[in-house]
Amino acid sequence: VDPDVRIRRGGPADLDEVVRLGMEVIRFDAHFGTVIERPETPVALSHEAGRLLAAPDPWVWLAERAGTPIGMLYAERPEFAGWIAPMVRAAPVAYLELMEVRPGQRGQGVAAALAAQLHRAADESGVAVTLLHYEQVNPVSGPFWNQQGYRPLWTSWEARPAGTLR
């Protein structure tokens, strides 16, 4: 990672930036057919991110260059990830909710540094497995998460609208 990039833990004061970067992920992934941005999406994301940011030592990190956020990762600690824990036998489980690196900042190791920060925190907390969802047809996500050691547990394919199926 560029030495001018600093990764720091997020806090409640970062809510607007976390939501803004999170909405960038949602809007980009909407191009691939399985994520749908709805009018209430920013409010729901703000509520969820606010809950995580208010927790002690939140698993939210921001990457900054010269004090300007260029990337973000937020994940659910095991105490918040019980909803997905039944998908695997190992325990405890963490869930990587969202990660975004601004397009002009990609390819410089920022995303890998953010993921490594989560992996260190998860290891220190005794997490057995970290799960995430990503858009398989997103040309950036699949290769990146594979390089980070993630493998699909299940897949689903869908066309929207269904009438586009041939």
PDB file of C-alpha atoms in Angstrom:
ATOM      1  CA  VAL A   1       0.000   0.000   0.000  1.00  0.00           C
ATOM      2  CA  ASP A   2       1.136   3.510  -0.788  1.00  0.00           C
ATOM      3  CA  PRO A   3       2.749   4.994   2.346  1.00  0.00           C
ATOM      4  CA  ASP A   4       0.432   8.008   1.958  1.00  0.00           C
ATOM      5  CA  VAL A   5      -2.556   5.745   2.678  1.00  0.00           C
ATOM      6  CA  ARG A   6      -3.576   5.419   6.303  1.00  0.00           C
ATOM      7  CA  ILE A   7      -6.067   2.848   7.568  1.00  0.00           C
ATOM      8  CA  ARG A   8      -7.890   3.752  10.723  1.00  0.00           C
ATOM      9  CA  ARG A   9     -10.795   2.394  12.723  1.00  0.00           C
ATOM     10  CA  GLY A  10     -14.096   4.127  12.118  1.00  0.00           C
ATOM     11  CA  GLY A  11     -16.339   5.572  14.758  1.00  0.00           C
ATOM     12  CA  PRO A  12     -19.735   7.235  15.090  1.00  0.00           C
ATOM     13  CA  ALA A  13     -18.434  10.463  13.500  1.00  0.00           C
ATOM     14  CA  ASP A  14     -17.765   8.509  10.280  1.00  0.00           C
ATOM     15  CA  LEU A  15     -21.377   7.453   9.723  1.00  0.00           C
ATOM     16  CA  ASP A  16     -22.030   9.759   6.754  1.00  0.00           C
ATOM     17  CA  GLU A  17     -18.839   8.650   4.985  1.00  0.00           C
ATOM     18  CA  VAL A  18     -19.519   4.961   5.634  1.00  0.00           C
ATOM     19  CA  VAL A  19     -23.041   5.337   4.233  1.00  0.00           C
ATOM     20  CA  ARG A  20     -21.790   7.285   1.205  1.00  0.00           C
ATOM     21  CA  LEU A  21     -19.157   4.640   0.381  1.00  0.00           C
ATOM     22  CA  GLY A  22     -21.637   1.853   1.127  1.00  0.00           C
ATOM     23  CA  MET A  23     -24.133   3.352  -1.303  1.00  0.00           C
ATOM     24  CA  GLU A  24     -21.401   3.391  -3.966  1.00  0.00           C
ATOM     25  CA  VAL A  25     -21.075  -0.389  -3.510  1.00  0.00           C
ATOM     26  CA  ILE A  26     -24.821  -0.901  -3.712  1.00  0.00           C
ATOM     27  CA  ARG A  27     -25.200   1.291  -6.796  1.00  0.00           C
ATOM     28  CA  PHE A  28     -22.321  -0.418  -8.594  1.00  0.00           C
ATOM     29  CA  ASP A  29     -23.534  -3.916  -7.703  1.00  0.00           C
ATOM     30  CA  ALA A  30     -27.033  -3.020  -8.927  1.00  0.00           C
ATOM     31  CA  HIS A  31     -25.593  -3.168 -12.460  1.00  0.00           C
ATOM     32  CA  PHE A  32     -25.179  -6.931 -12.082  1.00  0.00           C
ATOM     33  CA  GLY A  33     -28.790  -7.773 -11.357  1.00  0.00           C
ATOM     34  CA  THR A  34     -29.110  -9.095  -7.820  1.00  0.00           C
ATOM     35  CA  VAL A  35     -28.818  -5.926  -5.727  1.00  0.00           C
ATOM     36  CA  ILE A  36     -31.692  -3.500  -5.896  1.00  0.00           C
ATOM     37  CA  GLU A  37     -31.412   0.032  -4.588  1.00  0.00           C
ATOM     38  CA  ARG A  38     -34.715   1.097  -3.105  1.00  0.00           C
ATOM     39  CA  PRO A  39     -35.729   4.561  -1.867  1.00  0.00           C
ATOM     40  CA  GLU A  40     -35.260   3.406   1.748  1.00  0.00           C
ATOM     41  CA  THR A  41     -31.804   1.872   1.149  1.00  0.00           C
ATOM     42  CA  PRO A  42     -29.770   4.873   2.430  1.00  0.00           C
ATOM     43  CA  VAL A  43     -31.858   5.051   5.618  1.00  0.00           C
ATOM     44  CA  ALA A  44     -31.575   1.296   6.228  1.00  0.00           C
ATOM     45  CA  LEU A  45     -27.814   1.408   5.587  1.00  0.00           C
ATOM     46  CA  SER A  46     -27.453   4.389   7.913  1.00  0.00           C
ATOM     47  CA  HIS A  47     -29.338   2.549  10.662  1.00  0.00           C
ATOM     48  CA  GLU A  48     -27.250  -0.628  10.282  1.00  0.00           C
ATOM     49  CA  ALA A  49     -23.900   1.175   9.982  1.00  0.00           C
ATOM     50  CA  GLY A  50     -24.814   3.445  12.895  1.00  0.00           C
ATOM     51  CA  ARG A  51     -25.482   0.391  15.072  1.00  0.00           C
ATOM     52  CA  LEU A  52     -22.104  -1.097  14.193  1.00  0.00           C
ATOM     53  CA  LEU A  53     -20.220   2.193  14.587  1.00  0.00           C
ATOM     54  CA  ALA A  54     -21.745   2.745  18.033  1.00  0.00           C
ATOM     55  CA  ALA A  55     -20.412  -0.583  19.332  1.00  0.00           C
ATOM     56  CA  PRO A  56     -17.140  -0.663  21.274  1.00  0.00           C
ATOM     57  CA  ASP A  57     -14.213  -1.227  18.885  1.00  0.00           C
ATOM     58  CA  PRO A  58     -16.362  -1.463  15.745  1.00  0.00           C
ATOM     59  CA  TRP A  59     -15.104  -3.538  12.861  1.00  0.00           C
ATOM     60  CA  VAL A  60     -15.203  -0.573  10.546  1.00  0.00           C
ATOM     61  CA  TRP A  61     -12.072   0.764   8.893  1.00  0.00           C
ATOM     62  CA  LEU A  62     -11.503   3.686   6.582  1.00  0.00           C
ATOM     63  CA  ALA A  63      -8.580   4.085   4.217  1.00  0.00           C
ATOM     64  CA  GLU A  64      -7.529   7.711   3.836  1.00  0.00           C
ATOM     65  CA  ARG A  65      -5.120   9.579   1.633  1.00  0.00           C
ATOM     66  CA  ALA A  66      -4.217  13.034   2.956  1.00  0.00           C
ATOM     67  CA  GLY A  67      -7.202  12.847   5.306  1.00  0.00           C
ATOM     68  CA  THR A  68      -9.675  12.087   2.502  1.00  0.00           C
ATOM     69  CA  PRO A  69     -11.509   8.748   2.700  1.00  0.00           C
ATOM     70  CA  ILE A  70     -10.761   6.584  -0.335  1.00  0.00           C
ATOM     71  CA  GLY A  71     -12.045   3.258   0.939  1.00  0.00           C
ATOM     72  CA  MET A  72     -14.015   1.563   3.671  1.00  0.00           C
ATOM     73  CA  LEU A  73     -14.715  -1.885   5.051  1.00  0.00           C
ATOM     74  CA  TYR A  74     -17.292  -2.774   7.636  1.00  0.00           C
ATOM     75  CA  ALA A  75     -17.983  -6.149   9.113  1.00  0.00           C
ATOM     76  CA  GLU A  76     -20.162  -7.703  11.764  1.00  0.00           C
ATOM     77  CA  ARG A  77     -18.483  -9.237  14.790  1.00  0.00           C
ATOM     78  CA  PRO A  78     -19.795 -12.673  15.815  1.00  0.00           C
ATOM     79  CA  GLU A  79     -22.300 -11.122  18.234  1.00  0.00           C
ATOM     80  CA  PHE A  80     -23.973  -9.402  15.246  1.00  0.00           C
ATOM     81  CA  ALA A  81     -23.487 -12.203  12.678  1.00  0.00           C
ATOM     82  CA  GLY A  82     -25.713 -14.877  14.199  1.00  0.00           C
ATOM     83  CA  TRP A  83     -28.120 -14.578  11.277  1.00  0.00           C
ATOM     84  CA  ILE A  84     -25.566 -16.120   8.871  1.00  0.00           C
ATOM     85  CA  ALA A  85     -23.723 -18.434  11.287  1.00  0.00           C
ATOM     86  CA  PRO A  86     -25.931 -21.478  10.455  1.00  0.00           C
ATOM     87  CA  MET A  87     -24.503 -21.493   6.909  1.00  0.00           C
ATOM     88  CA  VAL A  88     -21.290 -23.116   8.194  1.00  0.00           C
ATOM     89  CA  ARG A  89     -20.325 -25.574  10.922  1.00  0.00           C
ATOM     90  CA  ALA A  90     -17.359 -23.600  12.230  1.00  0.00           C
ATOM     91  CA  ALA A  91     -17.912 -21.016  14.952  1.00  0.00           C
ATOM     92  CA  PRO A  92     -17.690 -18.211  15.766  1.00  0.00           C
ATOM     93  CA  VAL A  93     -18.591 -16.498  12.486  1.00  0.00           C
ATOM     94  CA  ALA A  94     -18.009 -12.923  11.330  1.00  0.00           C
ATOM     95  CA  TYR A  95     -19.668 -11.313   8.327  1.00  0.00           C
ATOM     96  CA  LEU A  96     -18.024  -8.835   5.989  1.00  0.00           C
ATOM     97  CA  GLU A  97     -20.907  -6.504   5.184  1.00  0.00           C
ATOM     98  CA  LEU A  98     -19.450  -3.983   2.713  1.00  0.00           C
ATOM     99  CA  MET A  99     -16.158  -2.883   1.257  1.00  0.00           C
ATOM    100  CA  GLU A 100     -15.503  -0.124  -1.234  1.00  0.00           C
ATOM    101  CA  VAL A 101     -12.427   1.498  -2.697  1.00  0.00           C
ATOM    102  CA  ARG A 102     -13.025   4.470  -4.928  1.00  0.00           C
ATOM    103  CA  PRO A 103     -12.453   3.607  -8.604  1.00  0.00           C
ATOM    104  CA  GLY A 104      -9.470   5.952  -9.055  1.00  0.00           C
ATOM    105  CA  GLN A 105      -7.777   4.364  -6.029  1.00  0.00           C
ATOM    106  CA  ARG A 106      -8.169   0.710  -7.009  1.00  0.00           C
ATOM    107  CA  GLY A 107      -5.249  -1.523  -7.961  1.00  0.00           C
ATOM    108  CA  GLN A 108      -2.954   0.027  -5.338  1.00  0.00           C
ATOM    109  CA  GLY A 109      -3.407  -2.484  -2.514  1.00  0.00           C
ATOM    110  CA  VAL A 110      -5.950  -0.467  -0.536  1.00  0.00           C
ATOM    111  CA  ALA A 111      -8.642  -3.161  -0.628  1.00  0.00           C
ATOM    112  CA  ALA A 112      -6.156  -5.870   0.322  1.00  0.00           C
ATOM    113  CA  ALA A 113      -4.954  -3.738   3.251  1.00  0.00           C
ATOM    114  CA  LEU A 114      -8.545  -3.227   4.437  1.00  0.00           C
ATOM    115  CA  ALA A 115      -9.260  -6.963   4.183  1.00  0.00           C
ATOM    116  CA  ALA A 116      -6.021  -7.746   6.037  1.00  0.00           C
ATOM    117  CA  GLN A 117      -7.083  -5.398   8.838  1.00  0.00           C
ATOM    118  CA  LEU A 118     -10.352  -7.304   9.207  1.00  0.00           C
ATOM    119  CA  HIS A 119      -8.552 -10.646   9.111  1.00  0.00           C
ATOM    120  CA  ARG A 120      -6.175  -9.530  11.895  1.00  0.00           C
ATOM    121  CA  ALA A 121      -9.076  -8.398  14.065  1.00  0.00           C
ATOM    122  CA  ALA A 122     -10.981 -11.624  13.373  1.00  0.00           C
ATOM    123  CA  ASP A 123      -7.931 -13.750  14.207  1.00  0.00           C
ATOM    124  CA  GLU A 124      -7.369 -11.836  17.453  1.00  0.00           C
ATOM    125  CA  SER A 125     -11.021 -12.414  18.369  1.00  0.00           C
ATOM    126  CA  GLY A 126     -10.890 -16.149  17.657  1.00  0.00           C
ATOM    127  CA  VAL A 127     -13.210 -16.020  14.645  1.00  0.00           C
ATOM    128  CA  ALA A 128     -13.219 -19.373  12.875  1.00  0.00           C
ATOM    129  CA  VAL A 129     -14.689 -18.200   9.570  1.00  0.00           C
ATOM    130  CA  THR A 130     -15.527 -14.909   7.897  1.00  0.00           C
ATOM    131  CA  LEU A 131     -18.372 -14.945   5.405  1.00  0.00           C
ATOM    132  CA  LEU A 132     -19.443 -12.413   2.794  1.00  0.00           C
ATOM    133  CA  HIS A 133     -21.708 -12.015  -0.186  1.00  0.00           C
ATOM    134  CA  TYR A 134     -20.373 -10.596  -3.431  1.00  0.00           C
ATOM    135  CA  GLU A 135     -21.643 -10.164  -6.948  1.00  0.00           C
ATOM    136  CA  GLN A 136     -20.188 -13.082  -8.900  1.00  0.00           C
ATOM    137  CA  VAL A 137     -20.543 -11.366 -12.246  1.00  0.00           C
ATOM    138  CA  ASN A 138     -18.908  -8.172 -11.011  1.00  0.00           C
ATOM    139  CA  PRO A 139     -15.567  -8.250 -12.846  1.00  0.00           C
ATOM    140  CA  VAL A 140     -13.778  -6.787  -9.824  1.00  0.00           C
ATOM    141  CA  SER A 141     -15.291  -8.705  -6.881  1.00  0.00           C
ATOM    142  CA  GLY A 142     -14.804 -12.357  -7.849  1.00  0.00           C
ATOM    143  CA  PRO A 143     -11.099 -12.167  -8.643  1.00  0.00           C
ATOM    144  CA  PHE A 144     -10.371  -9.959  -5.626  1.00  0.00           C
ATOM    145  CA  TRP A 145     -12.130 -12.128  -3.056  1.00  0.00           C
ATOM    146  CA  ASN A 146     -10.595 -15.259  -4.547  1.00  0.00           C
ATOM    147  CA  GLN A 147      -7.140 -13.692  -4.089  1.00  0.00           C
ATOM    148  CA  GLN A 148      -8.049 -13.051  -0.454  1.00  0.00           C
ATOM    149  CA  GLY A 149      -8.785 -16.749   0.059  1.00  0.00           C
ATOM    150  CA  TYR A 150     -12.586 -16.712  -0.125  1.00  0.00           C
ATOM    151  CA  ARG A 151     -14.488 -19.460  -1.940  1.00  0.00           C
ATOM    152  CA  PRO A 152     -18.210 -19.668  -2.789  1.00  0.00           C
ATOM    153  CA  LEU A 153     -20.382 -21.690  -0.427  1.00  0.00           C
ATOM    154  CA  TRP A 154     -23.445 -21.380  -2.627  1.00  0.00           C
ATOM    155  CA  THR A 155     -24.427 -19.544  -5.789  1.00  0.00           C
ATOM    156  CA  SER A 156     -27.616 -18.301  -7.305  1.00  0.00           C
ATOM    157  CA  TRP A 157     -28.330 -16.823 -10.689  1.00  0.00           C
ATOM    158  CA  GLU A 158     -31.229 -14.613 -11.523  1.00  0.00           C
ATOM    159  CA  ALA A 159     -32.337 -12.419 -14.401  1.00  0.00           C
ATOM    160  CA  ARG A 160     -34.308  -9.222 -13.840  1.00  0.00           C
ATOM    161  CA  PRO A 161     -36.871  -8.954 -15.144  1.00  0.00           C
ATOM    162  CA  ALA A 162     -37.522 -12.661 -15.492  1.00  0.00           C
ATOM    163  CA  GLY A 163     -38.796 -12.074 -19.049  1.00  0.00           C
ATOM    164  CA  THR A 164     -35.190 -11.431 -20.129  1.00  0.00           C
ATOM    165  CA  LEU A 165     -34.401 -15.154 -19.774  1.00  0.00           C
ATOM    166  CA  ARG A 166     -33.833 -16.841 -23.112  1.00  0.00           C
TER     167      ARG A 166
END
